Coordinates of N, CA and C and ligand atoms in Angstrom, one line a residue:
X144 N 110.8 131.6 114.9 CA 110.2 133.0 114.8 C 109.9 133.5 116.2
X145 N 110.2 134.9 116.5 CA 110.0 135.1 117.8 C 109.0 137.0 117.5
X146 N 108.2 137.0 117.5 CA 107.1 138.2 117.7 C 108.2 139.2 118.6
X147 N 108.9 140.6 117.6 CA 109.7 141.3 118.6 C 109.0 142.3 118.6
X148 N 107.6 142.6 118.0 CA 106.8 143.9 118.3 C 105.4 143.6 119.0
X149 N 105.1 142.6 119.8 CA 103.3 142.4 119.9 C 102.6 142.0 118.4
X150 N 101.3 141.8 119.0 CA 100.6 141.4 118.0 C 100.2 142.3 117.3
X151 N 99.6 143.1 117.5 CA 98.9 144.2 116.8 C 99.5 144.9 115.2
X152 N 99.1 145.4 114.5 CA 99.7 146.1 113.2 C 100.7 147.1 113.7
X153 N 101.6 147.2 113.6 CA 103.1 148.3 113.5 C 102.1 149.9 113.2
X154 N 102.0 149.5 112.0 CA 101.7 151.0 111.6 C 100.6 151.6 111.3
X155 N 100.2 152.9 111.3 CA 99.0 153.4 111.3 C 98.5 154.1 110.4
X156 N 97.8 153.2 109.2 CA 97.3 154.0 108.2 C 97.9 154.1 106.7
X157 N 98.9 153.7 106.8 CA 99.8 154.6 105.3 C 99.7 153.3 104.7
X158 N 99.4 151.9 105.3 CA 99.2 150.5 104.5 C 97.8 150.9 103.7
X159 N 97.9 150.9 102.5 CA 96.2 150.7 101.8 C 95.9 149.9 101.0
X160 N 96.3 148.9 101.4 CA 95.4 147.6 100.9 C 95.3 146.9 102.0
X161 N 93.9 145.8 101.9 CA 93.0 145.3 102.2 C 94.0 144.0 102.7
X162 N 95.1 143.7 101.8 CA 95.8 142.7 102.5 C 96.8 143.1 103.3
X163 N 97.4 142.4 104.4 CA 98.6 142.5 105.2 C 99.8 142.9 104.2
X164 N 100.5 143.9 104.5 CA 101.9 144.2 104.2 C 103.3 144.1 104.9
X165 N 103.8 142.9 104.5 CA 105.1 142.7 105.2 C 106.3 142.9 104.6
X166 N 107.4 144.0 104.9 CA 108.5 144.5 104.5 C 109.5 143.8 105.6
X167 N 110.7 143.1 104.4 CA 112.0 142.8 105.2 C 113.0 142.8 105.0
X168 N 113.8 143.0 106.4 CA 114.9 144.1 106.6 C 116.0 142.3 107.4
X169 N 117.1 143.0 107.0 CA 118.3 142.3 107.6 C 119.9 142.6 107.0
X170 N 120.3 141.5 107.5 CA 121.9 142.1 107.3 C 122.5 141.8 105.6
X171 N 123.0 142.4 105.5 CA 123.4 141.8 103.6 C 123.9 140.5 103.7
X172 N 123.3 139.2 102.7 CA 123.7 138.2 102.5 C 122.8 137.9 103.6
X173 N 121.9 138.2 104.4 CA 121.0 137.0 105.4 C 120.0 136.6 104.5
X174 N 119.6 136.6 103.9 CA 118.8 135.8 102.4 C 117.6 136.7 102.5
X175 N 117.3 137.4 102.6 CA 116.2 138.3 102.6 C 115.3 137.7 101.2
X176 N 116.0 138.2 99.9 CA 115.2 137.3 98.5 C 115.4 135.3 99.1
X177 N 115.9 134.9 99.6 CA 115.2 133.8 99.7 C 113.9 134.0 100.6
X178 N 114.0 134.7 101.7 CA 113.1 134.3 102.6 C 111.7 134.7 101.7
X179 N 112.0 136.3 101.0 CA 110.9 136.8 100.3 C 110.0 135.1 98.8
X180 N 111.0 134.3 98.7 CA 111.2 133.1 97.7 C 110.3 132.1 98.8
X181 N 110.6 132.7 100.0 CA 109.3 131.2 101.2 C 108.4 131.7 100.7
X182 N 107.8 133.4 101.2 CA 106.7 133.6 101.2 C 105.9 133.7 100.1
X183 N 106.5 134.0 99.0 CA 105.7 133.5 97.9 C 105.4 132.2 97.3
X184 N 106.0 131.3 97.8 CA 105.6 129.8 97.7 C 104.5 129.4 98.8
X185 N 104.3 130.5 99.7 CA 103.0 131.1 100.6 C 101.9 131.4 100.2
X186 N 102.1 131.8 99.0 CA 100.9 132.4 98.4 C 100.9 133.9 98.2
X187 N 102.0 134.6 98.5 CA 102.3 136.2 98.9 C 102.7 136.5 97.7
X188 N 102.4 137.9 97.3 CA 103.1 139.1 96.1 C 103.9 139.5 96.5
X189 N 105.0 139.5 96.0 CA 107.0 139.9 96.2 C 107.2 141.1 95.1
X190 N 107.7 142.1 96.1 CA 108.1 143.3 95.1 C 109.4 143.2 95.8
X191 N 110.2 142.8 94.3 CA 111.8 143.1 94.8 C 112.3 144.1 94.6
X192 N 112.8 145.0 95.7 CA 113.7 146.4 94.7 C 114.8 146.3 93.8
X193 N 115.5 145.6 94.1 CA 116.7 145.2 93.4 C 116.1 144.7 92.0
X194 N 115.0 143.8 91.9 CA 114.8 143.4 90.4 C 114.0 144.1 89.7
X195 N 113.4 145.1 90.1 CA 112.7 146.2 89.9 C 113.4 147.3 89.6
X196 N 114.6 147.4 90.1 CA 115.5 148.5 89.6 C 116.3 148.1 88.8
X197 N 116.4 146.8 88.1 CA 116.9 146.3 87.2 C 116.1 146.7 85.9
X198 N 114.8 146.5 86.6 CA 113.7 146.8 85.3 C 113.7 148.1 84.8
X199 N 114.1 149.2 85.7 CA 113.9 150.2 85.1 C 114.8 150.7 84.6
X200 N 115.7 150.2 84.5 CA 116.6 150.4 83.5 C 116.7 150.4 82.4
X201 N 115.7 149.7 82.1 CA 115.2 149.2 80.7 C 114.2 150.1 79.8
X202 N 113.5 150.7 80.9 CA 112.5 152.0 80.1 C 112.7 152.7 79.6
X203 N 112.4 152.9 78.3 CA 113.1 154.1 77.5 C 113.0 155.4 77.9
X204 N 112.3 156.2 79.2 CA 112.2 157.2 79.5 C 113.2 157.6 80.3
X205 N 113.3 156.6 81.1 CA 114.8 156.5 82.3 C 116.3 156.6 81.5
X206 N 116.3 155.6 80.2 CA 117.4 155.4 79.6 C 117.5 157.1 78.9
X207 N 116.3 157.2 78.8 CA 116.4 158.6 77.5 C 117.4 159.5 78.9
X208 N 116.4 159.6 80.1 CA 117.0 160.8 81.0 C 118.7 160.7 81.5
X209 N 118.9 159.4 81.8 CA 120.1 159.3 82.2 C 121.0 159.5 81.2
X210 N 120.9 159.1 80.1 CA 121.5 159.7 78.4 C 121.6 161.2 78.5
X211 N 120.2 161.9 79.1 CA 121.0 163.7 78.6 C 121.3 163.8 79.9
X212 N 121.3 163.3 81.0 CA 122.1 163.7 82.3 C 123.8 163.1 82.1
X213 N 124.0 162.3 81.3 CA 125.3 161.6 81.5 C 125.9 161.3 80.3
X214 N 125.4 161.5 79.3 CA 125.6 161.0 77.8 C 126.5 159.9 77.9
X215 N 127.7 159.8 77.0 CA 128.2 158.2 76.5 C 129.3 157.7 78.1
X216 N 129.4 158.4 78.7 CA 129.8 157.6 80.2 C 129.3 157.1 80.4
X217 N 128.1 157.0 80.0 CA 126.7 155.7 80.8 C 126.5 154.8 79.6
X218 N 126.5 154.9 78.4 CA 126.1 154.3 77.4 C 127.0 153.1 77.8
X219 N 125.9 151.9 77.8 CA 127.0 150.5 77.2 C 127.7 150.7 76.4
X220 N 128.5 149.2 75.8 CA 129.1 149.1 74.6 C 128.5 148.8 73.7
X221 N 127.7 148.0 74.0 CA 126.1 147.8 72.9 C 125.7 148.5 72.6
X222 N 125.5 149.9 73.6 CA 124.7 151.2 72.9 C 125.5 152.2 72.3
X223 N 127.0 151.4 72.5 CA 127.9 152.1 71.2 C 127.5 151.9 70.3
X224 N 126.9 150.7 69.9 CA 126.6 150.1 68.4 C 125.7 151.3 67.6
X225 N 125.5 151.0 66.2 CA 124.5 151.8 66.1 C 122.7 151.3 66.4
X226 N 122.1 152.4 67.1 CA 121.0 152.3 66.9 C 119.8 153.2 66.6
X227 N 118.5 152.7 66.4 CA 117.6 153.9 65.5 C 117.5 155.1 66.9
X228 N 117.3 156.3 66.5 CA 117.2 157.4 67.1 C 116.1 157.3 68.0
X229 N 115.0 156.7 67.3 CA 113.8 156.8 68.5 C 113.8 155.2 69.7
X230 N 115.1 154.1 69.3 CA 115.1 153.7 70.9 C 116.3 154.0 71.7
X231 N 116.1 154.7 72.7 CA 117.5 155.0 73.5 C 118.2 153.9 73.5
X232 N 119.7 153.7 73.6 CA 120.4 153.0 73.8 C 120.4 152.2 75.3
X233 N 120.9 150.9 75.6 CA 121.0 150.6 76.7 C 122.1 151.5 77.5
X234 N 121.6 151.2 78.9 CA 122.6 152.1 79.9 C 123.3 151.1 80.7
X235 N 124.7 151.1 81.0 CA 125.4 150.1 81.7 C 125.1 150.9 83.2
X236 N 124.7 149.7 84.3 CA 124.3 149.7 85.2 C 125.6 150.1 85.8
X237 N 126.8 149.4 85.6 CA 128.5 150.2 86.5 C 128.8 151.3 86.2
X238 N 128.2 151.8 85.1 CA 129.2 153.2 85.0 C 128.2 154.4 85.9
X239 N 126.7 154.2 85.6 CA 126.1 154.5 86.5 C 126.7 154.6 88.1
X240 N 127.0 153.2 88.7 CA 126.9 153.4 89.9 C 128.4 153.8 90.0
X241 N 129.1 153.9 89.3 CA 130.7 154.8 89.7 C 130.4 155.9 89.7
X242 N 129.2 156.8 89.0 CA 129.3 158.4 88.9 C 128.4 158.0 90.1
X243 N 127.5 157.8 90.8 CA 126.6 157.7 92.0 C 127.4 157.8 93.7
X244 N 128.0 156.7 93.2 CA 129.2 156.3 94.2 C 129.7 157.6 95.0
X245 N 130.5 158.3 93.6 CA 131.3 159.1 94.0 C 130.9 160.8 94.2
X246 N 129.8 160.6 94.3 CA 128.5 162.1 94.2 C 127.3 162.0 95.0
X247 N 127.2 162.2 95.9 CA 125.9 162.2 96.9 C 124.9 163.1 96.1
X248 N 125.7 164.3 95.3 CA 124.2 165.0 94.6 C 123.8 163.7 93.4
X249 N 124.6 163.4 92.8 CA 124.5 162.2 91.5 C 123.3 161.0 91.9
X250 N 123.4 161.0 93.1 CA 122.9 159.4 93.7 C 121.9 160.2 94.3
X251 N 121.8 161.3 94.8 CA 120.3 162.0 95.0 C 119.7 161.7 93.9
X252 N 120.1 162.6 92.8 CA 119.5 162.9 91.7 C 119.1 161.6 91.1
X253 N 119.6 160.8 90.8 CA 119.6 158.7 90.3 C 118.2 158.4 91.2
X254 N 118.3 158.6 92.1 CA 117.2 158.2 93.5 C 116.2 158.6 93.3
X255 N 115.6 160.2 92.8 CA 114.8 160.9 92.8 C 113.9 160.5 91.5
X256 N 114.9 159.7 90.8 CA 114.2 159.3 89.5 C 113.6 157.5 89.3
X257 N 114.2 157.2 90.0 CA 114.4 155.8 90.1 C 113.4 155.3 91.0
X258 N 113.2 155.8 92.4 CA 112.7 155.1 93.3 C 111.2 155.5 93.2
X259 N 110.8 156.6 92.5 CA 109.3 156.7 92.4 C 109.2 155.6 91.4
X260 N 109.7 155.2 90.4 CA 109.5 154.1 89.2 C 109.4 152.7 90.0
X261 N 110.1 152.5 90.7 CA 110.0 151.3 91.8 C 108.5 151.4 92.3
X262 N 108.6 152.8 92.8 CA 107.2 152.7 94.0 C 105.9 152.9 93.3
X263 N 105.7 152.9 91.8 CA 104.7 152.8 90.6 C 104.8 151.4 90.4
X264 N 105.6 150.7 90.1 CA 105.6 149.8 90.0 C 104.8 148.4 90.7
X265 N 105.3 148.4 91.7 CA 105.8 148.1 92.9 C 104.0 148.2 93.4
X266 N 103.1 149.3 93.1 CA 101.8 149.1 93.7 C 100.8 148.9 92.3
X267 N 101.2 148.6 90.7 CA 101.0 148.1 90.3 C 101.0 146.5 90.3
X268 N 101.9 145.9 91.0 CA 102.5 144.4 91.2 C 101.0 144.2 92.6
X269 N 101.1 145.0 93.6 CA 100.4 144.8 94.4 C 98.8 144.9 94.2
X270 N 98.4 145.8 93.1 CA 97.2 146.1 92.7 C 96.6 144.7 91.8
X271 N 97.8 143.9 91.3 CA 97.0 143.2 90.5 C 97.2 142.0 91.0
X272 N 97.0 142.0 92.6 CA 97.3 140.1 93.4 C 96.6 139.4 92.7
X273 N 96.7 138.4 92.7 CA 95.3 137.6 92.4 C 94.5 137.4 93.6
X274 N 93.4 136.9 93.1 CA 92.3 136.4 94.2 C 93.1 135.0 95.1
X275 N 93.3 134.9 96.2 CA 93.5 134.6 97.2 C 94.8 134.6 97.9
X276 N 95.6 135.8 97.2 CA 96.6 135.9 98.0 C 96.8 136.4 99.0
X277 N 97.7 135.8 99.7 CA 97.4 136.1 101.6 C 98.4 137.4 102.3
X278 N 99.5 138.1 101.7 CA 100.1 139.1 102.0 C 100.7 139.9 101.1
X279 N 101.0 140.7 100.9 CA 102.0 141.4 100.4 C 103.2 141.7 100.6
X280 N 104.7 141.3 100.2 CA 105.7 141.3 100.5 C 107.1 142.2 100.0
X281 N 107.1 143.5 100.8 CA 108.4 144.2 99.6 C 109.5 143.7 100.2
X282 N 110.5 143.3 99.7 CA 112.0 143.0 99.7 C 112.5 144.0 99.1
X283 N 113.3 144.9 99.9 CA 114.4 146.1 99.9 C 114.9 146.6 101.0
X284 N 116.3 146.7 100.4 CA 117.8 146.1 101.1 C 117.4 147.6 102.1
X285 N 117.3 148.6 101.4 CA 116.8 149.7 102.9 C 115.6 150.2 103.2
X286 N 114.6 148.6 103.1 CA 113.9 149.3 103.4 C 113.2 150.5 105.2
X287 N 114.1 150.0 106.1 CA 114.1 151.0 107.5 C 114.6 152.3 106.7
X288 N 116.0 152.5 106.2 CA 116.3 153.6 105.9 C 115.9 154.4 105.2
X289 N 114.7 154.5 104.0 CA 114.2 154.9 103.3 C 113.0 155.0 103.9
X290 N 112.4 154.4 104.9 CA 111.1 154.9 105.7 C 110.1 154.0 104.7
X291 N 110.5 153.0 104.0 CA 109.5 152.5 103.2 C 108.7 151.3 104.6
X292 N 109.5 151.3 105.3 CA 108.5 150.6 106.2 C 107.3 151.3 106.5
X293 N 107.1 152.4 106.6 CA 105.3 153.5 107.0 C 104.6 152.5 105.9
X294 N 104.7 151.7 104.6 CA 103.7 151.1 103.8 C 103.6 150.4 104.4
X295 N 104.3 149.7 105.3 CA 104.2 148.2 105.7 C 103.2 147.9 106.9
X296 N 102.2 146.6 107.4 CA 101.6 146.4 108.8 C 102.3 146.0 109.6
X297 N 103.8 145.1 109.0 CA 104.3 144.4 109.8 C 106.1 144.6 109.5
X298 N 107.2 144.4 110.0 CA 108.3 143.9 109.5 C 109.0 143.0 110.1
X299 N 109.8 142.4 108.8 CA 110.6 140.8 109.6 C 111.8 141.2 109.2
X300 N 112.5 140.8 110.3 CA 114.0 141.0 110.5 C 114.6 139.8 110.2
X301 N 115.3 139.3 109.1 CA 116.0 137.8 108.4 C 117.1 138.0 109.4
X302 N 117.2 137.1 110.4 CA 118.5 137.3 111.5 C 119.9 136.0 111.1
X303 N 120.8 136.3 110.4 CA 121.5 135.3 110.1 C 123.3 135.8 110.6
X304 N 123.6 134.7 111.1 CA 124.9 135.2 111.9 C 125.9 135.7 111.0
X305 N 127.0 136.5 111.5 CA 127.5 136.8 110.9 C 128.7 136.5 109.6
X306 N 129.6 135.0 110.4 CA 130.1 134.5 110.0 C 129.1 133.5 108.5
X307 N 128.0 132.9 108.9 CA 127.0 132.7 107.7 C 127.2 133.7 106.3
X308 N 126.8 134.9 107.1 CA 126.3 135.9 106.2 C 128.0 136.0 105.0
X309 N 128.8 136.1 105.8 CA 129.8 136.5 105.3 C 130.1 135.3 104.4
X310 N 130.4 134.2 104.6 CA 130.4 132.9 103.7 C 129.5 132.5 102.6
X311 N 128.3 133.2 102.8 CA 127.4 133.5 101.3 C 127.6 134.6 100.6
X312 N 128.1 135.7 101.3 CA 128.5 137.2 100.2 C 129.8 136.7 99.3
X313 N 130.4 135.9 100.2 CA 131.8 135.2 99.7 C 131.5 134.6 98.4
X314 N 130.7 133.5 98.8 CA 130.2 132.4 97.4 C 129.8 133.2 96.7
X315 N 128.5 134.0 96.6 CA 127.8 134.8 95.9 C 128.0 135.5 95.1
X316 N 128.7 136.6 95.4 CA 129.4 138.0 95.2 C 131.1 138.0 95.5
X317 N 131.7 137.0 95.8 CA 133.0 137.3 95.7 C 133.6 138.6 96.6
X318 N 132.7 138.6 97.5 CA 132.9 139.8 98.8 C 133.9 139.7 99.9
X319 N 135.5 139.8 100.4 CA 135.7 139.1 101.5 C 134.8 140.1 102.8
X320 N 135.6 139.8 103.9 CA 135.5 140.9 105.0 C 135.2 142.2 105.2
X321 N 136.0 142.9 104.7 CA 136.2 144.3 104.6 C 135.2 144.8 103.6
X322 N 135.1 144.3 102.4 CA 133.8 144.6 101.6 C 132.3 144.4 102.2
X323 N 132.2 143.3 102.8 CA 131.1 143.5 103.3 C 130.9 144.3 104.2
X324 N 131.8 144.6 105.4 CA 131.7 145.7 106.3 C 131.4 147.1 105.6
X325 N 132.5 147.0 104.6 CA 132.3 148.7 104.5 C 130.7 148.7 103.5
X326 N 130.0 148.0 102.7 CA 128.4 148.2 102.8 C 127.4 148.4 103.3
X327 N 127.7 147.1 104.9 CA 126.9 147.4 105.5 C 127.2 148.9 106.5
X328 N 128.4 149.4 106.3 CA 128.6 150.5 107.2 C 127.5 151.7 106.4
X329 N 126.9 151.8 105.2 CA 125.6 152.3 104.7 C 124.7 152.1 105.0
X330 N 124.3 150.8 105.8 CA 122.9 150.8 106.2 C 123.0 150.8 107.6
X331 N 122.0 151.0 108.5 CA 121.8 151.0 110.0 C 122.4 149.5 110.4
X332 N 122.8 149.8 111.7 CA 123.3 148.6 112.7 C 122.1 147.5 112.3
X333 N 122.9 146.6 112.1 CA 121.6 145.2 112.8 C 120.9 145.7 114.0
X334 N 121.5 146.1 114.9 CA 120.7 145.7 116.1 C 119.4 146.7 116.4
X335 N 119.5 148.2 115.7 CA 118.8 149.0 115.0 C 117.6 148.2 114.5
X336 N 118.1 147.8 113.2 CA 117.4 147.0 112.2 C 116.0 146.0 113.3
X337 N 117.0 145.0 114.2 CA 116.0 144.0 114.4 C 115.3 144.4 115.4
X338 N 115.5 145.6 116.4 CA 114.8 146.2 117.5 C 113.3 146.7 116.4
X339 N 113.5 147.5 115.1 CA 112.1 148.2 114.9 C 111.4 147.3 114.0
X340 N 111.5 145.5 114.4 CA 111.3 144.7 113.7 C 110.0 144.4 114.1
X341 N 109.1 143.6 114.1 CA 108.2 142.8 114.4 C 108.1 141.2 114.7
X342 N 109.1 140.9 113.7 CA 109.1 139.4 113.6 C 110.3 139.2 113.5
X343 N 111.0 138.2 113.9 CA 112.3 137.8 113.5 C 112.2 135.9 112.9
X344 N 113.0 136.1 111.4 CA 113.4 134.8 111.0 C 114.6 134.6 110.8
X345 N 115.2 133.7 111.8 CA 116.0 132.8 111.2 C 116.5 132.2 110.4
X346 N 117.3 132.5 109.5 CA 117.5 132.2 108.5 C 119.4 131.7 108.0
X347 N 119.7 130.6 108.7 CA 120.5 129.5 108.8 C 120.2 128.0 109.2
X348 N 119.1 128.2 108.6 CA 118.8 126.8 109.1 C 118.6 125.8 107.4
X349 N 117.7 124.9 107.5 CA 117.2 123.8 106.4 C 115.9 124.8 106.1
X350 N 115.7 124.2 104.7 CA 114.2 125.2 104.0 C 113.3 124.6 104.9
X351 N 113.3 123.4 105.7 CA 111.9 122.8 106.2 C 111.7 124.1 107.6
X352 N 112.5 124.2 108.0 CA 112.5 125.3 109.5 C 112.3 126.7 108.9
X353 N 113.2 127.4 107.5 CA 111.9 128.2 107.1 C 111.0 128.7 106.8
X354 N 110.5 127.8 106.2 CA 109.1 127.3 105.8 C 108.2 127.3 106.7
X355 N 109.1 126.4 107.9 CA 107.8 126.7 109.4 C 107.8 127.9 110.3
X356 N 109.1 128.9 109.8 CA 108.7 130.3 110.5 C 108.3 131.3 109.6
X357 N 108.0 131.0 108.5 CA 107.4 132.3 107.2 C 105.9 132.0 107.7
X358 N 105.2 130.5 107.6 CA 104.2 130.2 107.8 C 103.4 130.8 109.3
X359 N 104.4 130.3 110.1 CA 103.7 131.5 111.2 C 104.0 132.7 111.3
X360 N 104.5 133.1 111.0 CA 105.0 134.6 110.8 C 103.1 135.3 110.2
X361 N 103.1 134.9 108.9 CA 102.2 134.5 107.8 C 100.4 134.0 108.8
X362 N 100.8 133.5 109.2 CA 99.4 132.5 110.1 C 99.1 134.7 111.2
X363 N 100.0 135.0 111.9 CA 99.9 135.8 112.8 C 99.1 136.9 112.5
X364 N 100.5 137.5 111.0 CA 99.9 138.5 109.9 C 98.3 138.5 109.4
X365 N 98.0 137.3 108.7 CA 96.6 137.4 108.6 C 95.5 137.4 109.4
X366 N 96.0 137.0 110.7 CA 95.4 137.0 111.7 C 94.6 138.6 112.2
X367 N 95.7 139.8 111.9 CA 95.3 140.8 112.8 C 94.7 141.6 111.7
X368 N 94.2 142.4 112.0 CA 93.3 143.5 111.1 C 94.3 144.1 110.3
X369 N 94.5 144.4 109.2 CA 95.4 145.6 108.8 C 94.7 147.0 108.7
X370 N 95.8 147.5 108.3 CA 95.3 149.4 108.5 C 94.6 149.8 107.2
X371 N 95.2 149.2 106.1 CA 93.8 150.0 105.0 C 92.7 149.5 105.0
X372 N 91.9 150.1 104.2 CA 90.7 149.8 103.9 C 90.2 148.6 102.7
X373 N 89.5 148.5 102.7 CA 89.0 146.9 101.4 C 89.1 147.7 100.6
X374 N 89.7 147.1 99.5 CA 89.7 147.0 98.0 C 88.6 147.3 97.5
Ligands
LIG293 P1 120.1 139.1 100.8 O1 119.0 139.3 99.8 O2 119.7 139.2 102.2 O3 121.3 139.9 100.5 P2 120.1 136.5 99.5 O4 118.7 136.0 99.6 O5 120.6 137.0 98.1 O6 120.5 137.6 100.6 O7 121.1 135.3 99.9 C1 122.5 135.4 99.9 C2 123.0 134.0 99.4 O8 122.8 133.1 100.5 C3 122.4 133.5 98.2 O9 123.4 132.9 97.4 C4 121.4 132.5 98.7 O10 121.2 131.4 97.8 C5 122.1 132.0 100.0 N1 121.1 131.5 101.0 C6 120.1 132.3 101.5 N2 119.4 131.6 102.5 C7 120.0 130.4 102.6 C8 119.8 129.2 103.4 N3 118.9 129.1 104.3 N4 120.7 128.2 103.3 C9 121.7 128.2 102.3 N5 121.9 129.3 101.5 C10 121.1 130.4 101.7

């Protein structure tokens, strides 16, 4: 782990809780949900976006809206089946992201609805830590680009090489070369990313190494004051 911001809290004010807030950023396939998987073996609260926006897919008010925004193009095949009128049908998550894809107003409009449900969520998950948990952790793939870092005191940059990275989207996701490129050509450069970082971890190594850079990372964080106020 190497401290790429000083010690002190990143940000000023927009964190409001009483515990440390760490958001992290890195390249696709640098394990970000693993690392977020250290820190909660830390004792930390993990708000994943990705599984969070899985969740909301599931609410009948989202499924109702995407239904009169998109009717049976989005309907699963399941929600071809029949079902009772008062529960919306499920919505397939691909046909979604093919009309999003291909529509910047579509993926506005998807966003507009979606990411406040995350960020409800997401400070419900944080509202209800238990008693002695030692940070708060969001895991989302933008979170620099979406400015969700202003919630954060701190951010860690998962720095994993490239060839790594690519060899796990590979196994993973079935991603060669070119697919990964053209994704990450959506989010900011790495070197963007790890400059407005705070912390950087390593993350090609054995779980014992990092384990020993979440932990100090973690040891630092609770060390400095944060910006909200007590609970
Ligand atoms: P990200 O969330 O940054 O896209 P993931 O956490 O999903 O990345 O990790 C991508 C893949 O790499 C997953 O299959 C994960 O199990 C694997 N992985 C992550 N960290 C390690 C590691 N230190 N050693 C081996 N495999 C790892």
């Amino acid at each position: 782990m190497s401290a790429a911001g000083g010690g002190a809290p990143r940000r000023a004010g927009l964190s409001v809780h009483a515990l440390p807030v760490l958001g992290l950023t890195g390249g696709i396939g640098a394990g970000k949900s693993t690392v977020a998987q250290a820190f909660a073996a830390e004792g930390c609260v993990v708000a994943e976006s990705d599984h969070l926006a899985r969740q909301a897919f599931n609410d009948p008010d989202i499924r109702r809206r995407l239904l009169a925004w998109w009717g049976d193009r989005v309907r699963s095949c399941e929600g071809l089946r029949a079902a009772p009128d008062s529960v919306p049908p499920p919505v397939d998550r691909r046909k979604v992201a093919e009309i999003v894809f291909s529509s910047p107003e579509e993926r506005h409009r998807l966003e507009g609805l979606i990411h406040p449900w995350i960020a409800h969520r997401r400070a419900e998950l944080f509202a209800a830590a238990p008693a002695g948990t030692r940070a708060l952790v969001i895991d989302a793939p933008l979170l620099l680009e979406v400015g969700l870092d202003r919630e954060c005191d701190r951010v860690v940059f998962v720095d994993t090489p490239e060839p790594v990275r690519q060899a796990r989207v590979q196994a993973s996701r079935g991603w060669n070369p070119a697919e990964l490129a053209r994704r990450e050509a959506a989010q900011w450069p790495l070197d963007r990313k790890r400059a407005s970082a705070d912390h950087v971890i390593r993350n090609d190594g054995d779980p014992a190494s990092l384990r020993a850079q979440v932990r100090a990372v973690l040891a630092e964080a609770c060390k400095a004051p944060t910006t909200g106020s007590p609970a």
